[in-house]
XYZ file of C-alpha atoms in Angstrom:
292
model
C 0.000 0.000 0.000
C 1.222 3.471 -0.855
C 1.815 6.247 1.588
C -0.903 8.890 1.661
C 1.369 11.671 0.464
C 2.154 9.721 -2.688
C -1.448 9.881 -3.915
C -1.650 13.020 -6.018
C -4.836 12.438 -8.013
C -7.496 10.039 -6.726
C -9.626 10.103 -9.882
C -6.656 9.707 -12.246
C -5.318 6.786 -10.228
C -8.743 5.110 -10.092
C -9.177 5.520 -13.853
C -5.672 4.223 -14.509
C -6.133 1.091 -12.389
C -9.606 0.303 -13.776
C -8.513 -2.447 -16.233
C -6.709 -4.410 -13.512
C -9.554 -4.423 -10.940
C -11.828 -7.333 -10.075
C -15.438 -7.091 -11.367
C -16.743 -5.994 -7.954
C -13.981 -3.419 -7.477
C -14.577 -2.165 -11.008
C -18.253 -1.463 -10.222
C -17.204 0.711 -7.302
C -14.469 2.452 -9.309
C -16.826 3.194 -12.202
C -19.339 4.740 -9.810
C -16.578 6.842 -8.248
C -15.601 8.137 -11.678
C -19.230 8.726 -12.681
C -20.394 10.489 -9.505
C -17.385 11.654 -7.445
C -19.333 14.443 -5.706
C -21.948 11.930 -4.568
C -19.238 9.669 -3.143
C -18.054 12.401 -0.761
C -21.493 12.350 0.910
C -21.948 8.578 1.087
C -21.131 6.262 3.955
C -19.151 3.087 3.396
C -22.260 0.995 3.939
C -24.353 3.011 1.469
C -21.674 2.897 -1.247
C -21.249 -0.861 -0.883
C -25.016 -1.367 -1.154
C -25.252 0.995 -4.143
C -22.565 -0.990 -6.009
C -23.852 -4.406 -4.986
C -20.725 -5.492 -3.172
C -19.378 -5.967 0.322
C -17.796 -3.220 2.403
C -14.506 -5.119 2.235
C -14.492 -4.649 -1.548
C -14.709 -0.868 -1.166
C -11.897 -0.853 1.381
C -9.792 -3.095 -0.875
C -10.263 -0.657 -3.755
C -9.183 2.235 -1.529
C -6.015 0.379 -0.596
C -5.353 -0.507 -4.220
C -5.572 3.189 -5.067
C -3.049 3.824 -2.314
C -4.869 5.073 0.789
C -5.507 3.469 4.157
C -9.294 3.287 3.916
C -12.577 4.805 2.814
C -12.442 7.822 5.147
C -9.088 8.884 3.749
C -10.271 8.182 0.209
C -13.243 10.540 0.677
C -11.099 13.236 2.275
C -8.575 13.242 -0.564
C -11.324 13.075 -3.177
C -13.095 16.051 -1.601
C -9.874 18.050 -1.705
C -9.351 17.206 -5.352
C -12.907 18.209 -6.270
C -12.420 21.564 -4.564
C -9.145 22.118 -6.434
C -9.412 20.171 -9.691
C -6.242 19.785 -11.775
C -6.016 21.771 -14.975
C -7.609 20.108 -17.971
C -5.126 18.520 -20.327
C -5.281 19.844 -23.843
C -3.121 18.177 -26.446
C -3.622 18.527 -30.164
C -2.676 15.759 -32.550
C 0.808 15.992 -34.026
C 0.216 15.667 -37.753
C 1.857 16.726 -41.012
C 1.468 20.254 -42.344
C 2.083 22.017 -39.051
C 4.636 24.785 -38.589
C 7.930 24.053 -36.810
C 6.828 26.272 -33.935
C 3.647 24.213 -33.503
C 5.598 20.950 -33.674
C 8.107 22.064 -31.026
C 5.326 23.275 -28.713
C 3.290 20.081 -29.174
C 6.222 17.760 -28.506
C 7.232 19.623 -25.340
C 3.647 19.757 -24.072
C 3.193 16.063 -24.793
C 6.256 15.082 -22.784
C 5.232 17.348 -19.890
C 1.745 15.810 -19.960
C 3.126 12.260 -19.887
C 5.428 13.048 -16.973
C 2.626 14.704 -15.013
C 0.199 11.829 -15.593
C 2.815 9.261 -14.600
C 3.608 11.254 -11.467
C -0.086 11.432 -10.554
C -0.295 7.643 -10.232
C 3.216 7.134 -8.869
C 3.316 4.584 -6.063
C 6.086 6.186 -4.028
C 6.343 3.183 -1.740
C 7.122 1.012 -4.777
C 9.897 3.410 -5.795
C 11.222 3.148 -2.229
C 11.261 -0.636 -2.510
C 13.039 -0.465 -5.865
C 15.738 1.779 -4.381
C 16.210 -0.546 -1.399
C 16.598 -3.539 -3.721
C 19.180 -1.837 -5.923
C 21.172 -0.420 -3.019
C 21.745 -3.989 -1.815
C 22.186 -5.521 -5.284
C 25.394 -7.231 -6.259
C 24.586 -6.929 -9.957
C 21.921 -5.189 -12.050
C 20.607 -6.488 -15.372
C 18.301 -4.470 -17.640
C 15.902 -6.180 -20.033
C 14.115 -4.482 -22.940
C 13.717 -4.756 -26.701
C 14.022 -2.082 -29.389
C 13.878 1.576 -28.396
C 12.888 0.610 -24.838
C 16.557 -0.257 -24.389
C 17.567 3.416 -24.684
C 16.520 4.434 -21.137
C 17.957 1.133 -19.856
C 21.352 1.829 -21.412
C 21.414 5.327 -19.955
C 20.453 4.061 -16.491
C 23.075 1.322 -16.709
C 25.773 3.899 -17.428
C 24.691 6.025 -14.474
C 24.743 3.088 -12.069
C 28.145 1.993 -13.360
C 29.499 5.423 -12.453
C 28.724 4.770 -8.783
C 30.288 1.317 -8.755
C 27.610 -1.156 -9.820
C 28.115 -4.107 -12.147
C 25.445 -3.421 -14.783
C 24.402 -5.210 -17.946
C 22.170 -3.600 -20.588
C 22.691 -5.689 -23.712
C 20.313 -5.077 -26.609
C 20.650 -8.591 -28.020
C 17.740 -10.783 -26.836
C 19.909 -13.915 -26.616
C 22.494 -12.119 -24.466
C 19.717 -10.892 -22.190
C 18.640 -14.494 -21.600
C 22.255 -15.425 -20.829
C 22.485 -12.508 -18.380
C 19.268 -13.627 -16.700
C 20.635 -17.154 -16.317
C 23.671 -15.747 -14.493
C 21.639 -13.830 -11.906
C 21.310 -15.053 -8.357
C 19.790 -14.079 -5.039
C 20.922 -10.583 -4.096
C 21.003 -9.391 -7.728
C 18.397 -7.153 -9.394
C 16.623 -7.372 -12.744
C 14.930 -4.300 -14.244
C 12.643 -4.683 -17.258
C 10.773 -2.269 -19.511
C 7.837 -3.404 -21.628
C 4.934 -1.022 -22.135
C 2.557 -3.802 -23.139
C 3.880 -6.233 -20.536
C 3.772 -8.930 -23.217
C 7.158 -8.629 -24.963
C 8.123 -12.304 -25.243
C 11.883 -11.982 -24.816
C 11.593 -9.584 -21.877
C 9.013 -11.720 -20.088
C 11.199 -14.811 -20.505
C 14.278 -13.017 -19.175
C 12.324 -11.874 -16.117
C 10.905 -15.355 -15.568
C 14.415 -16.760 -15.503
C 15.694 -13.942 -13.277
C 12.941 -14.538 -10.731
C 13.516 -18.288 -10.884
C 17.205 -17.680 -10.118
C 16.254 -15.714 -6.993
C 16.946 -12.166 -8.220
C 14.698 -9.281 -7.197
C 12.631 -8.182 -10.197
C 11.412 -4.678 -11.061
C 9.378 -3.706 -14.112
C 8.088 -0.537 -15.768
C 4.884 -1.072 -17.724
C 1.383 0.237 -18.333
C -1.569 -0.550 -16.068
C -3.087 -3.969 -15.808
C -1.975 -7.474 -15.029
C 0.285 -9.122 -17.598
C 2.839 -11.877 -17.955
C 5.556 -9.367 -17.064
C 3.914 -8.255 -13.806
C 3.465 -11.930 -12.935
C 7.255 -12.244 -12.643
C 7.886 -8.807 -11.109
C 8.273 -8.197 -7.386
C 7.926 -4.434 -7.881
C 5.739 -2.841 -10.564
C 6.053 0.809 -11.601
C 3.394 2.205 -13.923
C 4.013 4.502 -16.868
C 1.027 6.577 -18.051
C 1.366 7.861 -21.594
C -0.709 9.706 -24.168
C 0.677 9.629 -27.693
C -0.697 11.752 -30.506
C 2.097 11.056 -32.992
C 1.627 8.982 -36.126
C 3.724 5.998 -34.993
C 2.280 5.935 -31.447
C 5.579 4.620 -30.172
C 8.734 6.438 -29.113
C 7.817 9.937 -27.954
C 5.175 9.019 -25.409
C 6.991 6.314 -23.503
C 10.734 6.725 -23.448
C 10.899 10.135 -21.762
C 8.716 8.996 -18.856
C 10.638 5.733 -18.502
C 13.938 7.586 -18.352
C 12.539 9.933 -15.701
C 11.367 6.944 -13.654
C 14.805 5.304 -13.810
C 16.434 8.651 -12.994
C 14.246 8.920 -9.887
C 15.371 5.460 -8.760
C 19.009 6.342 -9.432
C 18.760 9.512 -7.336
C 17.002 7.579 -4.580
C 19.791 5.002 -4.568
C 22.416 7.740 -4.475
C 20.709 9.281 -1.433
C 20.776 5.939 0.378
C 24.421 5.179 -0.271
C 27.287 6.155 1.979
C 28.846 9.574 1.711
C 31.889 8.163 -0.075
C 29.652 7.212 -3.022
C 29.430 10.913 -3.866
C 33.231 11.090 -3.672
C 33.461 8.136 -6.058
C 31.013 9.799 -8.450
C 33.106 12.966 -8.412
C 36.257 10.939 -9.049
C 34.688 9.235 -12.072
C 33.418 12.583 -13.386
C 36.889 14.100 -13.016
C 38.470 11.233 -14.934
C 35.885 11.491 -17.691
C 37.000 15.049 -18.374
C 39.915 13.643 -20.369
C 37.423 12.812 -23.129
C 36.240 16.414 -23.215
C 39.636 18.064 -23.498
C 40.990 19.106 -26.928
C 43.638 16.838 -28.446
C 47.051 18.490 -27.921
C 48.291 16.971 -31.149
C 45.637 18.746 -33.200
């Protein structure tokens, strides 16, 4: 269950989790989304009766959303209704638009995706991910195609503070890496659909070997979440033609950056000294060649 302060938007989180709820929980969630003002005036007993379910179902939904119970759910919902978030407006990115319109649309789209992902962020899950990686002997990243870009960047960052990291783009090598994991290691996977065959198989093997498994994916249960100890959700809205790169990769990189910074905060003071030492040594690649 998430900490109260991590819940930034009750309605957005409820909507986001809708596909993964049980039928009874979904009835309650749909009523919440349909009549949120009415919910703030209803008792637990009345809501359960209205939705044809038990009171325990309502409480379970509240905890799934990330609050301790129905009273807290109503309080946070009331606050949101009094101060509703600004409405998201995003035009479709199509051909024939000026460069100024394209630049503005792309920036707004990325800001929107980051904000929506933050709204449903389970901070306690990020905490768990940081704790796992702090104690990890080795970190392996699993992804296919352009999803490997944020993995490669994260791998480089973790290497700079002393971790053994593997972010190989070849699917066969990823399986080999998974086979070499053991208890005390960490596996991090990215698959927006949660169904990428090679990634799911690598995570299955990693979990079987005893490694702690973390995934970044969209809402809902999937084969990937089945093999993941920690699940972090990425909310995206894509209005581009290919519906692929722009909407997902920026948010995924931000999520991995957040974990990296959390790990850095948990490490000993000398980790910052090591990071500075690596940065100083990397300056040799930025200096002009004296022979030129």
